Amino acid sequence: MRVTKLENITHAPVSVTDFRRIFNKTANRAWATDEEAQTLFAHIKTHNIAMVVEIGTAYGFTASCMALAGAVVMTFDIEDRPKIWDSGDFPAPELRERIFFSQTPSPECFKGLVLPPDPVLFFIDGDHSRAGCQRDYDEVMKIARPGDLVFIHDVCSYRPVARVWAEI
């Protein structure tokens, strides 16, 4: 998979940088860089992604950035931490209507999931163990279709995730 960095392609009311500023005030740890968020944003825009399925929400930074790009975001996590979109400082409350969070573990989160006919982006950023990452990937591959995009986060920063990536 080739990832191309596309910068400054926002026609939205706020930018990834705005989200970072708010995020830094509302959460104690950032797990995605601005560049990673911008890359997700760019792929959603350039591939006309209608829906994102995110495994691993954390505080909601990437989910918010993907909604900013225009996608409906179905995001799942086993923990229910405070989310950026619940902050009184959230700069674009209308985006909240495109983000659907469920405290549901993988693979249960895929049960009953209805995909639109348009391309879907699957963003795997949940369990960082080798077995957990492999399970999430395998579950995504059961429902991914030609034209869908599958991203795995933290390939360079977590050895177990990197091992899964290398074996794909």
Short mmCIF file of C-alpha atoms in Angstrom, two decimals:
data_model
loop_
_atom_site.label_atom_id
_atom_site.label_comp_id
_atom_site.label_asym_id
_atom_site.label_seq_id
_atom_site.Cartn_x
_atom_site.Cartn_y
_atom_site.Cartn_z
CA MET A 1 0.00 0.00 0.00
CA ARG A 2 1.37 3.42 -0.89
CA VAL A 3 0.59 6.35 1.37
CA THR A 4 0.83 9.81 -0.09
CA LYS A 5 0.99 12.83 2.15
CA LEU A 6 -1.45 15.46 1.00
CA GLU A 7 -1.43 18.75 2.84
CA ASN A 8 -3.84 21.63 3.20
CA ILE A 9 -6.85 20.05 1.52
CA THR A 10 -9.46 21.11 4.01
CA HIS A 11 -12.68 22.82 3.02
CA ALA A 12 -14.12 22.10 6.43
CA PRO A 13 -14.93 24.63 9.17
CA VAL A 14 -11.86 23.58 11.19
CA SER A 15 -8.54 21.92 10.47
CA VAL A 16 -6.57 18.99 11.84
CA THR A 17 -4.42 21.59 13.61
CA ASP A 18 -7.52 23.01 15.33
CA PHE A 19 -8.41 19.52 16.56
CA ARG A 20 -4.88 19.04 17.88
CA ARG A 21 -5.11 22.29 19.86
CA ILE A 22 -8.43 21.25 21.42
CA PHE A 23 -7.26 17.68 21.90
CA ASN A 24 -4.19 18.80 23.83
CA LYS A 25 -6.49 20.62 26.27
CA THR A 26 -8.93 17.74 26.75
CA ALA A 27 -6.81 14.56 26.70
CA ASN A 28 -3.62 13.62 28.42
CA ARG A 29 -2.03 11.65 25.59
CA ALA A 30 -2.02 11.85 21.83
CA TRP A 31 -1.59 8.57 19.97
CA ALA A 32 -1.73 9.85 16.41
CA THR A 33 0.42 12.57 14.92
CA ASP A 34 -0.95 15.49 12.94
CA GLU A 35 0.69 14.01 9.84
CA GLU A 36 -1.10 10.68 10.37
CA ALA A 37 -4.42 12.46 10.85
CA GLN A 38 -3.81 14.56 7.76
CA THR A 39 -3.02 11.40 5.77
CA LEU A 40 -6.29 9.77 6.87
CA PHE A 41 -8.13 12.98 6.00
CA ALA A 42 -6.51 13.04 2.55
CA HIS A 43 -7.37 9.43 1.76
CA ILE A 44 -10.99 9.93 2.76
CA LYS A 45 -11.22 12.94 0.46
CA THR A 46 -9.34 11.47 -2.51
CA HIS A 47 -11.03 8.04 -2.41
CA ASN A 48 -14.55 9.36 -1.72
CA ILE A 49 -14.83 7.34 1.47
CA ALA A 50 -18.38 7.45 2.80
CA MET A 51 -17.82 5.44 5.97
CA VAL A 52 -14.95 4.68 8.32
CA VAL A 53 -14.85 1.72 10.69
CA GLU A 54 -12.31 2.48 13.39
CA ILE A 55 -11.17 -0.16 15.87
CA GLY A 56 -9.64 1.63 18.84
CA THR A 57 -11.09 5.06 19.60
CA ALA A 58 -9.01 6.20 22.58
CA TYR A 59 -9.96 9.89 23.02
CA GLY A 60 -11.37 10.36 19.51
CA PHE A 61 -8.73 12.45 17.74
CA THR A 62 -8.54 10.34 14.57
CA ALA A 63 -12.30 9.73 14.54
CA SER A 64 -12.87 13.50 14.68
CA CYS A 65 -10.39 14.16 11.88
CA MET A 66 -11.99 11.48 9.70
CA ALA A 67 -15.45 12.95 10.32
CA LEU A 68 -14.00 16.35 9.43
CA ALA A 69 -13.10 14.87 6.03
CA GLY A 70 -16.79 14.07 5.47
CA ALA A 71 -17.05 10.40 6.41
CA VAL A 72 -19.50 8.78 8.79
CA VAL A 73 -17.32 7.21 11.47
CA MET A 74 -18.30 4.04 13.31
CA THR A 75 -15.71 3.81 16.08
CA PHE A 76 -15.29 1.01 18.62
CA ASP A 77 -13.23 0.64 21.77
CA ILE A 78 -13.34 -1.53 24.88
CA GLU A 79 -12.77 1.53 27.08
CA ASP A 80 -15.11 4.47 27.45
CA ARG A 81 -12.69 7.38 27.91
CA PRO A 82 -13.65 11.05 27.58
CA LYS A 83 -13.96 11.95 23.91
CA ILE A 84 -12.80 15.13 22.22
CA TRP A 85 -16.27 15.66 20.72
CA ASP A 86 -17.83 15.76 24.20
CA SER A 87 -15.61 18.71 25.13
CA GLY A 88 -17.23 22.10 25.46
CA ASP A 89 -14.31 23.37 23.38
CA PHE A 90 -15.01 21.08 20.42
CA PRO A 91 -14.80 23.48 17.45
CA ALA A 92 -17.29 21.74 15.14
CA PRO A 93 -20.24 20.26 17.06
CA GLU A 94 -22.02 19.42 13.78
CA LEU A 95 -19.40 16.73 13.20
CA ARG A 96 -20.70 14.89 16.26
CA GLU A 97 -23.66 13.83 14.12
CA ARG A 98 -21.28 11.78 11.92
CA ILE A 99 -19.44 9.99 14.75
CA PHE A 100 -20.95 6.88 16.34
CA PHE A 101 -19.01 5.43 19.28
CA SER A 102 -19.72 2.03 20.77
CA GLN A 103 -17.97 0.47 23.73
CA THR A 104 -17.79 -2.89 21.97
CA PRO A 105 -14.78 -5.19 21.66
CA SER A 106 -13.53 -6.66 18.44
CA PRO A 107 -14.71 -8.93 16.85
CA GLU A 108 -18.19 -8.33 18.30
CA CYS A 109 -18.22 -4.84 16.78
CA PHE A 110 -18.54 -6.33 13.29
CA LYS A 111 -21.77 -8.20 14.02
CA GLY A 112 -24.65 -6.52 12.26
CA LEU A 113 -22.45 -3.84 10.72
CA VAL A 114 -24.03 -2.68 7.45
CA LEU A 115 -21.60 -1.24 4.93
CA PRO A 116 -22.67 1.31 2.33
CA PRO A 117 -22.12 0.58 -1.37
CA ASP A 118 -19.40 3.29 -1.41
CA PRO A 119 -15.81 2.58 -0.38
CA VAL A 120 -15.12 2.09 3.33
CA LEU A 121 -11.91 2.85 5.19
CA PHE A 122 -11.06 0.40 7.97
CA PHE A 123 -8.68 1.87 10.55
CA ILE A 124 -7.20 -0.78 12.85
CA ASP A 125 -5.76 0.76 16.01
CA GLY A 126 -7.11 -1.47 18.78
CA ASP A 127 -5.34 -4.31 20.52
CA HIS A 128 -1.60 -3.90 19.92
CA SER A 129 -0.67 -7.48 20.79
CA ARG A 130 0.24 -9.71 17.86
CA ALA A 131 -2.79 -11.94 18.39
CA GLY A 132 -5.13 -8.97 18.86
CA CYS A 133 -3.91 -7.09 15.80
CA GLN A 134 -4.06 -10.27 13.72
CA ARG A 135 -7.62 -10.95 14.92
CA ASP A 136 -8.72 -7.40 14.04
CA TYR A 137 -7.12 -7.66 10.60
CA ASP A 138 -8.66 -11.07 9.94
CA GLU A 139 -12.11 -9.82 10.95
CA VAL A 140 -11.80 -6.77 8.72
CA MET A 141 -10.70 -8.90 5.78
CA LYS A 142 -13.88 -10.99 6.14
CA ILE A 143 -16.01 -7.94 5.29
CA ALA A 144 -13.67 -5.69 3.26
CA ARG A 145 -14.51 -5.47 -0.42
CA PRO A 146 -12.57 -4.43 -3.51
CA GLY A 147 -12.15 -0.65 -3.35
CA ASP A 148 -12.17 -0.50 0.46
CA LEU A 149 -9.03 0.74 2.24
CA VAL A 150 -7.46 -0.98 5.25
CA PHE A 151 -5.04 0.97 7.44
CA ILE A 152 -3.14 -0.47 10.40
CA HIS A 153 -1.81 2.11 12.84
CA ASP A 154 1.41 1.84 14.88
CA VAL A 155 3.23 -0.50 12.50
CA CYS A 156 6.48 1.36 13.20
CA SER A 157 6.06 1.83 16.95
CA TYR A 158 4.82 -1.54 18.22
CA ARG A 159 6.82 -4.65 17.33
CA PRO A 160 3.82 -7.06 17.57
CA VAL A 161 1.84 -4.87 15.14
CA ALA A 162 4.88 -4.69 12.84
CA ARG A 163 5.06 -8.49 12.80
CA VAL A 164 1.44 -8.74 11.69
CA TRP A 165 2.09 -6.14 8.99
CA ALA A 166 5.15 -8.05 7.76
CA GLU A 167 3.15 -11.27 7.44
CA ILE A 168 0.27 -9.81 5.46
#
